[in-house]
Coordinates of C-alpha atoms and ligand atoms in Angstrom, one line a residue:
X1 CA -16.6 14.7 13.6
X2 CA -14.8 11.2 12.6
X3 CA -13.4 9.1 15.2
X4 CA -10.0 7.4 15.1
X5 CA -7.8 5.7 17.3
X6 CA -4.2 4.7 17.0
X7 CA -2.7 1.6 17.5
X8 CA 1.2 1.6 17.4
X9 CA 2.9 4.9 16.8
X10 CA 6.3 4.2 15.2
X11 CA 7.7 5.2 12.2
X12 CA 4.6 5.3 9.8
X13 CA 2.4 6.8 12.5
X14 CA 4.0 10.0 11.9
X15 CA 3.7 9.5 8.5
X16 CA -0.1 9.5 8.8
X17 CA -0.3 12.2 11.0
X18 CA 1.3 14.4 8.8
X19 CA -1.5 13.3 6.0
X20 CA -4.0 13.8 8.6
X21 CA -2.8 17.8 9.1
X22 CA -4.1 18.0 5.3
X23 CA -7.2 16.5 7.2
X24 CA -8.4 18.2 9.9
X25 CA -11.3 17.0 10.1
X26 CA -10.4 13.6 11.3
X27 CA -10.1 13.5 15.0
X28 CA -8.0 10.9 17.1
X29 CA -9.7 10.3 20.2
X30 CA -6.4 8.5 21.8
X31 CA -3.1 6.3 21.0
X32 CA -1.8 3.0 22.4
X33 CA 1.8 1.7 22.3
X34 CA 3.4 -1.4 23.9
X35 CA 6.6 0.9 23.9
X36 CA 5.4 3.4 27.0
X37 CA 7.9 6.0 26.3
X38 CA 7.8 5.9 22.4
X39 CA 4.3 6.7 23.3
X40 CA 4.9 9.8 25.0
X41 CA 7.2 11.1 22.7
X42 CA 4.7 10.6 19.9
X43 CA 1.6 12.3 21.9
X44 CA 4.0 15.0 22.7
X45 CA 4.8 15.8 19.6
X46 CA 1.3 15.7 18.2
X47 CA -0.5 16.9 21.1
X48 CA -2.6 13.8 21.1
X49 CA -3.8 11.7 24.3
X50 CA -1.6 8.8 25.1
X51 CA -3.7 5.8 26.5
X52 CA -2.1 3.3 29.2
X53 CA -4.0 0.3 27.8
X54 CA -6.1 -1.0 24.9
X55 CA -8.8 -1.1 26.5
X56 CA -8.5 2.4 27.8
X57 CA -8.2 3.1 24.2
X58 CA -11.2 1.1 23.3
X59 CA -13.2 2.6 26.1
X60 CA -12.2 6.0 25.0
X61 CA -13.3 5.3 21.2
X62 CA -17.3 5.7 20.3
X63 CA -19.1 3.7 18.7
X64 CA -18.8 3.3 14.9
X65 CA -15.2 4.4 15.2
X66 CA -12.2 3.1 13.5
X67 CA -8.8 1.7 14.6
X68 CA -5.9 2.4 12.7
X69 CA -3.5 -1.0 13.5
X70 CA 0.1 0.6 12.8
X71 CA 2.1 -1.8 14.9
X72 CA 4.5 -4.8 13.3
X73 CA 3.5 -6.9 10.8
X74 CA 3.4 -9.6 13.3
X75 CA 0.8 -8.0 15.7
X76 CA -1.1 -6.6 12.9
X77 CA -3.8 -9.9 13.3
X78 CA -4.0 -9.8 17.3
X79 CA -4.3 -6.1 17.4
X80 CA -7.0 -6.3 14.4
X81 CA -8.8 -9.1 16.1
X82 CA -9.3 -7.3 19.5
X83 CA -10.5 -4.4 17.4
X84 CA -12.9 -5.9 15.9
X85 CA -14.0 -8.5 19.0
X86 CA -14.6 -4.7 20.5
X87 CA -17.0 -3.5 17.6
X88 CA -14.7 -1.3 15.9
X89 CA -14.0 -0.8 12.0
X90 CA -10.3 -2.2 11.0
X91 CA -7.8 0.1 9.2
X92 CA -4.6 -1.7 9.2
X93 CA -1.3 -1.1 7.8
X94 CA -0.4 -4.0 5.1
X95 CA -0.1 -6.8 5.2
X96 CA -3.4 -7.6 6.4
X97 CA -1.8 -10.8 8.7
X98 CA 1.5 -12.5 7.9
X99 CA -0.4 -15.7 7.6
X100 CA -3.2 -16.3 5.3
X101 CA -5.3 -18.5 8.1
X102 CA -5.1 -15.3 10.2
X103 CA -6.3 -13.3 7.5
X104 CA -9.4 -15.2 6.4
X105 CA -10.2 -15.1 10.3
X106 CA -9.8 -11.6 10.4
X107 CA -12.1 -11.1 6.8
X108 CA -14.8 -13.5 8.4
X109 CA -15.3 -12.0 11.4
X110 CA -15.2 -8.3 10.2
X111 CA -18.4 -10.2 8.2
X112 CA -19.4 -11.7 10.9
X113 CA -19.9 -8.7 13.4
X114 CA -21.1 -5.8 10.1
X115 CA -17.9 -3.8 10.7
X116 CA -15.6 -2.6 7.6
X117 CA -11.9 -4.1 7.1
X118 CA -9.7 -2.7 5.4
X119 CA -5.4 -2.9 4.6
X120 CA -2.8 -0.4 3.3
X121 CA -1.5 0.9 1.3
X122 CA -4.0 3.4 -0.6
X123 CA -1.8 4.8 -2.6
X124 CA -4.3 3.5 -5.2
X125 CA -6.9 5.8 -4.2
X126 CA -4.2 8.9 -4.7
X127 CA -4.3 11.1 -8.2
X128 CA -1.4 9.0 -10.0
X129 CA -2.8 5.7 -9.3
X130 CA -6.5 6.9 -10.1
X131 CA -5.3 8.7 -13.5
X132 CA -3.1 6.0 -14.6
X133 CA -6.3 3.6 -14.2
X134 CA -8.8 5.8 -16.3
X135 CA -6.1 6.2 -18.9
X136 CA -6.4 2.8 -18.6
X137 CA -10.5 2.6 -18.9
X138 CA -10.5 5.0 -21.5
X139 CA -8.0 3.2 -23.9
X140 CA -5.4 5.5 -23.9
X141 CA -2.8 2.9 -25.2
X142 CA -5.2 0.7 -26.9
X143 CA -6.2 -2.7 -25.6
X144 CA -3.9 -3.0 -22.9
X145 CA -1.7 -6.3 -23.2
X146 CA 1.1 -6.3 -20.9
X147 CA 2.2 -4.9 -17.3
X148 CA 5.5 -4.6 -15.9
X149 CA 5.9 -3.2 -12.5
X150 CA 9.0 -2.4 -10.5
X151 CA 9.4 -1.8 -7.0
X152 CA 13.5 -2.3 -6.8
X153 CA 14.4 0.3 -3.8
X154 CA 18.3 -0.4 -4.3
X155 CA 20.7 -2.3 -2.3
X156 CA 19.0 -1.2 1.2
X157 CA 21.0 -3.4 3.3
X158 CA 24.1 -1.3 2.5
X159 CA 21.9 2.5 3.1
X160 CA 22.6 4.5 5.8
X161 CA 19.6 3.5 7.5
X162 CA 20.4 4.2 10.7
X163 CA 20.2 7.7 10.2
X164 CA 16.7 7.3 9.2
X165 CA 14.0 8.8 11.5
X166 CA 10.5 10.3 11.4
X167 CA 9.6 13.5 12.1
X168 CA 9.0 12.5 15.9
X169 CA 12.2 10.6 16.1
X170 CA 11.4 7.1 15.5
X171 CA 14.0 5.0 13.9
X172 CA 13.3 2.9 10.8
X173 CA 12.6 -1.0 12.0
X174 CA 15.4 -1.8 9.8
X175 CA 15.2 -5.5 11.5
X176 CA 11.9 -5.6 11.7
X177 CA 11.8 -4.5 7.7
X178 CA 14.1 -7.4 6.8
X179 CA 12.5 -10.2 9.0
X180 CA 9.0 -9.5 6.9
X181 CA 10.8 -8.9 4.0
X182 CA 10.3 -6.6 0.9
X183 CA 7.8 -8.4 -0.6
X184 CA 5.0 -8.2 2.1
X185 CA 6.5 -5.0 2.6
X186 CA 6.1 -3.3 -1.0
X187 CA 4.5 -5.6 -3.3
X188 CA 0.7 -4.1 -2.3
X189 CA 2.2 -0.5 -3.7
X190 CA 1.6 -1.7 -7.4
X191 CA -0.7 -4.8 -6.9
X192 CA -3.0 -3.0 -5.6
X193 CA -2.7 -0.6 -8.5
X194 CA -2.7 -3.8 -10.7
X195 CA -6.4 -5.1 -8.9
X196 CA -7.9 -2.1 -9.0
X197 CA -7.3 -1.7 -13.3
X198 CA -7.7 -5.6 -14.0
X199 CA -9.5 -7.2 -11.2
X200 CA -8.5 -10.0 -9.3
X201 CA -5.6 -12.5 -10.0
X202 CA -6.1 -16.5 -10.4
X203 CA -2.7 -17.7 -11.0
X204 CA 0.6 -16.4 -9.6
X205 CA 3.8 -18.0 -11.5
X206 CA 6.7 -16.4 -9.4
X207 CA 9.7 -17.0 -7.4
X208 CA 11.8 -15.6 -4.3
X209 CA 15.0 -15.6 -2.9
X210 CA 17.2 -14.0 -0.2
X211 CA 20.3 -13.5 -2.2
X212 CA 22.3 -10.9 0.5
X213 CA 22.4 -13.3 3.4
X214 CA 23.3 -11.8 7.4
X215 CA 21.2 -8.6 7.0
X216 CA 20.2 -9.1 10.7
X217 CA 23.2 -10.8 12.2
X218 CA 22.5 -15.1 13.2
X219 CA 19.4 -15.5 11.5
X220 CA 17.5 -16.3 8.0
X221 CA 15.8 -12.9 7.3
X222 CA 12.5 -13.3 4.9
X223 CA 13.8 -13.0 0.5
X224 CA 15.1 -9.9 -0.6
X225 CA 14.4 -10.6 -4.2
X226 CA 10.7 -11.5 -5.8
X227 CA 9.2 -11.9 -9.1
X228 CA 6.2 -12.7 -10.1
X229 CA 4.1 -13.3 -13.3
X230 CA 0.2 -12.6 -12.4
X231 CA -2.4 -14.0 -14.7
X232 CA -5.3 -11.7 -14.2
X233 CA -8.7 -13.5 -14.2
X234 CA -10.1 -10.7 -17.1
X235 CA -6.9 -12.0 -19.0
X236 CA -4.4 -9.2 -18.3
X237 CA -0.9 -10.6 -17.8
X238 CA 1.8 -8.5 -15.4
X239 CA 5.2 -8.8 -14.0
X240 CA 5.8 -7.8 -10.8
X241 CA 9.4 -7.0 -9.2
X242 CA 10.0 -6.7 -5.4
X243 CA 13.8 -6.4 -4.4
X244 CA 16.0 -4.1 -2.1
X245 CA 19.2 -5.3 -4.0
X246 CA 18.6 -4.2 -7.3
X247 CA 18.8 -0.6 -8.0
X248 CA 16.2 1.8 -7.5
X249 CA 13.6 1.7 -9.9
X250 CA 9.5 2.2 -9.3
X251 CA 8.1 2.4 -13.0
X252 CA 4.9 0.6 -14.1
X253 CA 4.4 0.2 -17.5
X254 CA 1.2 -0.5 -19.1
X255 CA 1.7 -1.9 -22.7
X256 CA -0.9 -1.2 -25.0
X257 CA -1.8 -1.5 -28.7
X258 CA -0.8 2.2 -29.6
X259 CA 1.6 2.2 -27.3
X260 CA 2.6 2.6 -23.6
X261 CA 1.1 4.3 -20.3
X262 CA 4.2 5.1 -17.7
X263 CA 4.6 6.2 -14.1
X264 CA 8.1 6.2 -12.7
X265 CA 7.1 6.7 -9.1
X266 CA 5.5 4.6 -7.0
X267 CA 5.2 6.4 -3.9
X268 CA 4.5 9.8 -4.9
X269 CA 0.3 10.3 -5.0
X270 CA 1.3 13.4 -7.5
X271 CA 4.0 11.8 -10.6
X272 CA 3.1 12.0 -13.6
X273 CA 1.3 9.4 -15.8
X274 CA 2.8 9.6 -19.7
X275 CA 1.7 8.2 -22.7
X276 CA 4.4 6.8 -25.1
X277 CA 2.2 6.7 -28.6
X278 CA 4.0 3.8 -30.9
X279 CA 4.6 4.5 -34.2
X280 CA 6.7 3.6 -37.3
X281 CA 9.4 5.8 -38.8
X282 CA 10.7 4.3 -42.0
X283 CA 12.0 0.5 -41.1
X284 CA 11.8 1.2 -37.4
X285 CA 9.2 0.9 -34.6
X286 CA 9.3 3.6 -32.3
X287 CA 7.6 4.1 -28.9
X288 CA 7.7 8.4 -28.4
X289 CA 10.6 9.2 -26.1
X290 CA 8.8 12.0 -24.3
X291 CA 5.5 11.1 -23.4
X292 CA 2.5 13.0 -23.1
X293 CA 1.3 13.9 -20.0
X294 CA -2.4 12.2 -19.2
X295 CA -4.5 14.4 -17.0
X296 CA -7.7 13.6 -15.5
X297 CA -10.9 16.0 -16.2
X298 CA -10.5 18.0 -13.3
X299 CA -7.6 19.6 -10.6
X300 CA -9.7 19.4 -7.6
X301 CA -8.5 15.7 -6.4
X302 CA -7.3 15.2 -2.9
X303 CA -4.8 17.1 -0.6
X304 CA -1.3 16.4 -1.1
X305 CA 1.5 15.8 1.4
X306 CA 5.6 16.9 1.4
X307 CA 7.8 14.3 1.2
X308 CA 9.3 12.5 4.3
X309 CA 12.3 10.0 3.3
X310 CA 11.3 8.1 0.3
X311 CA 7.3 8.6 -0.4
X312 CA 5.5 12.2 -0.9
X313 CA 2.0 9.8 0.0
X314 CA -1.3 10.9 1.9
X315 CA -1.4 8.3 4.3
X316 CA -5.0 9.4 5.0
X317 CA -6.6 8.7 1.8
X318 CA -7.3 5.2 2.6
X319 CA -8.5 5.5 6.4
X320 CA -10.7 8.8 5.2
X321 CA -12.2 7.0 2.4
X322 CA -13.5 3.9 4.7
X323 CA -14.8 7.1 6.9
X324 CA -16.8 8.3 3.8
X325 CA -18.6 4.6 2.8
X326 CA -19.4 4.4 6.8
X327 CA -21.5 8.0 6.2
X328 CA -22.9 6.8 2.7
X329 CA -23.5 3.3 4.0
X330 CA -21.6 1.7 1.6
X331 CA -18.7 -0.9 1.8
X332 CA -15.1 0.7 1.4
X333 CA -13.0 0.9 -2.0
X334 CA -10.1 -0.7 0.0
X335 CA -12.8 -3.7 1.1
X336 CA -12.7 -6.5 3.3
X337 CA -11.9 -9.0 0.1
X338 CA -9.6 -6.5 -1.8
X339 CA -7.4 -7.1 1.3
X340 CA -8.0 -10.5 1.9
X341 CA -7.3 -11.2 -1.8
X342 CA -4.3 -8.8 -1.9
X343 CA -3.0 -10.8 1.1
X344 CA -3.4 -14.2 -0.3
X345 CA -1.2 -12.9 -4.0
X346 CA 1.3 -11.6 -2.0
X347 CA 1.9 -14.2 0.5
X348 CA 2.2 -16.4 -2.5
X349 CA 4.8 -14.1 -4.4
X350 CA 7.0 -13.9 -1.2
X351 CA 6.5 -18.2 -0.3
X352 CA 7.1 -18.9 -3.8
X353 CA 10.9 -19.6 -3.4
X354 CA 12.6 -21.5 -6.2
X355 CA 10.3 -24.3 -7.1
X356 CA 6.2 -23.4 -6.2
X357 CA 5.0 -23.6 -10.0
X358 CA 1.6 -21.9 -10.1
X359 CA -0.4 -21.1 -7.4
X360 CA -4.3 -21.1 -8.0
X361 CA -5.6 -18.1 -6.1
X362 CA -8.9 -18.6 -4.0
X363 CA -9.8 -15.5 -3.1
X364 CA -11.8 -12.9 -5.5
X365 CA -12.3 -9.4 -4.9
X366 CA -14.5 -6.8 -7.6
X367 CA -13.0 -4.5 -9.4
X368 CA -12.6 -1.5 -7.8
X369 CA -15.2 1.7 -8.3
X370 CA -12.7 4.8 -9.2
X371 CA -12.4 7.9 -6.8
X372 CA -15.7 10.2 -7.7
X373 CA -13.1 12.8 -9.4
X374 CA -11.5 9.7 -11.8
X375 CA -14.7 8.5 -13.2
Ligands
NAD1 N1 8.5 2.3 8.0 C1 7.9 2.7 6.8 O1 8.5 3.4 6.0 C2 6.5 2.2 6.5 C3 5.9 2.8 5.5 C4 4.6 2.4 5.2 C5 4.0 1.4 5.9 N2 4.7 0.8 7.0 C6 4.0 -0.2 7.7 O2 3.6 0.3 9.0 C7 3.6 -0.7 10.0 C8 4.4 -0.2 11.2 O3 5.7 0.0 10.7 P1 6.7 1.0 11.4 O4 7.7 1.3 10.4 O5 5.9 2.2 11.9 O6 7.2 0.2 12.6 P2 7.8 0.7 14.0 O7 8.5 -0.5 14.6 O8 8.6 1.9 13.8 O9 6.5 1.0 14.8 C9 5.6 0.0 15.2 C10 5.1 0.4 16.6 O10 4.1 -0.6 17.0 C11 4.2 -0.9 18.4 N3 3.6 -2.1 18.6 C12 4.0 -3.4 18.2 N4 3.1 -4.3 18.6 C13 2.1 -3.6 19.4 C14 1.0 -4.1 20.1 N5 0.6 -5.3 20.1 N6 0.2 -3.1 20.7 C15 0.6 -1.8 20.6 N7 1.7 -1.4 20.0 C16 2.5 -2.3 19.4 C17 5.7 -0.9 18.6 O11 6.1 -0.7 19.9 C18 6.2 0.3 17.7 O12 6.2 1.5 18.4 C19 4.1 -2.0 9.3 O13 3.0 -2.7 9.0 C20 4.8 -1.5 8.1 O14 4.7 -2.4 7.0 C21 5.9 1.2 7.3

């Protein structure tokens, strides 16, 4: 039986519960929340044990278990750190810390102590991600040349958000959203796509801006708006779009020599991937308006989930998958330096601002083994 415990159960905790019911053999041995009486109503709801401490939690969690960190942003590298200082493996929700000195302490001493560390999101491990790569592999489009990826999610600040809850009744940390800012929020959802085809990146040419000020009322909320140009070190060249102003819009487009692979959902582990073939007709250049749908060599991938607000995602892909390398003995395919170089690309997309030039990256991570069913 696999051992998990919770840390944090807000919003996206219910999010991976529900991906855990597809699941069932994952077993949470307990939860932990600062907030005592979202707590209960979480446990309540899910029939799980609420804890009254970390430690409890800790105590309660055998050895060669993993912690799911699902709080803040800002509490994701003290939450990590105990974790780990306790001898546990590290699944945490992204970013992997908001500052990159925090996250190179967190990678070394997940090295130090043996124990796998690992960051969200993993929707790169779901079907669309994983058939959109192979396509990829297998030339599909040609040689590929160009990437641009969109994660616009509209002009959030104006949304109804407040009416936005999870199946347990959490509200959506609209604040909480704004102060970490779209970027470190959704940038990982295609760059992580983006490592896993290409490799890792060495030069980030982007900028960032907040451009709808007073989105929480008296302070400087983190940019709303980020783009970035990413030189991949195999060559590859991508553009990568993080806003919630513009309107909504999650394609990636993979430009090729015989034309162009395309997903127009970011967050949905089941959207199609389509093949545009280029062609000329007469004294025009064409790209097919309807593309073909790319399928993989088999059905049997992994179980998918409903969809809950905005994403139809199986949260448990990534946590699962780290469960799988701890029984094989193997490192994760969402690794200590994927996240630690994930980390340091997109803290320099959202820090660019409106003069950084190009930042050097100094992190590497392999490329990424595909899921047994993509190969
Ligand atoms: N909201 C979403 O749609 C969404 C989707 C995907 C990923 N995420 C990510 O999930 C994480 C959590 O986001 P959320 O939306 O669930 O936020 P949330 O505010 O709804 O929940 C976070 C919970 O963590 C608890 N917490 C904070 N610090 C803690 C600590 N030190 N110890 C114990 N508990 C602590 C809070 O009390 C809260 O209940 C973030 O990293 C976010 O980026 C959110």
């Amino acid at each position: 039986m696999s051992k998990f415990a919770i840390i944090g159960c807000g919003f996206v905790a219910d999010l991976y519960m529900g991906s855990f019911r597809t699941m069932p053999e994952a077993e949470i041995v307990g939860v932990y929340d600062l907030d005592h009486a979202r707590l209960k109503t979480f446990c309540d709801h899910w029939n799980l044990k609420a804890m009254e401490s970390r430690e409890a939690l800790f105590e309660a969690l055998p050895e060669g278990g993993i912690v799911l960190n699902l709080t803040n942003p800002d509490a994701h590298f003290a939450v990590s750190s105990a974790a780990l200082e306790a001898g546990f493996h590290v699944y945490s929700e992204k970013p992997l810390a908001t500052r990159m000195d925090d996250a190179r302490a967190l990678h070394a001493l997940a090295g130090e102590k043996g124990l796998l560390l690992a960051s969200a999101p993993c929707s790169v491990l779901g079907e669309t991600a994983q058939t959109l790569a192979r396509a990829v592999r297998k030339g599909v489009a040609g040689t590929p040349r160009l990437v641009y990826a969109e994660l616009d999610d509209g002009f959030i600040s104006q949304a109804p958000y407040d009416k936005w809850t999870s199946e347990s009744g959490a509200p959506w940390p609209a604040e909480d959203e704004f102060r970490v800012g779209c970027t470190l929020e959704h940038a990982g959802y295609y760059l992580t796509w983006l490592m896993a085809m290409f490799g890792p990146v060495k030069t980030v040419v982007a900028a960032s801006a907040t451009v709808v000020p007073g989105k929480v009322p008296g302070e400087e909320t983190a940019p709303d708006v980020s783009i970035a140009t990413l030189f991949f070190e195999g060559g590859m060249v991508a553009r990568l779009t993080c806003t919630i102003v513009a309107p909504h819009d999650h394609q990636i487009r993979v430009v090729g020599d015989k034309g162009t692979l395309a997903v127009k959902e970011a967050w949905n582990n089941a959207a199609p991937v389509k093949f545009h073939r280029r062609f000329t007709l007469r004294r025009r250049l064409v790209d097919m308006p309807v593309g073909r749908k790319v399928r993989l060599d088999t059905k049997e991938t992994h179980p998918k989930v409903g969809r809950w607000g905005a994403a139809s995602m199986n949260f448990a892909l990534g946590p699962m998958e780290m469960l799988q390398a701890l029984t094989e003995g193997r490192d994760c395919r969402l690794s200590a330096d994927f996240a630690l170089h994930l980390n340091e690309v997109t803290l320099a997309i959202q820090g660019a601002g409106a003069h950084s030039g190009a930042q050097e990256m100094t992190t590497r991570c392999e490329l990424m083994e595909p899921m047994p069913w993509a190969g």
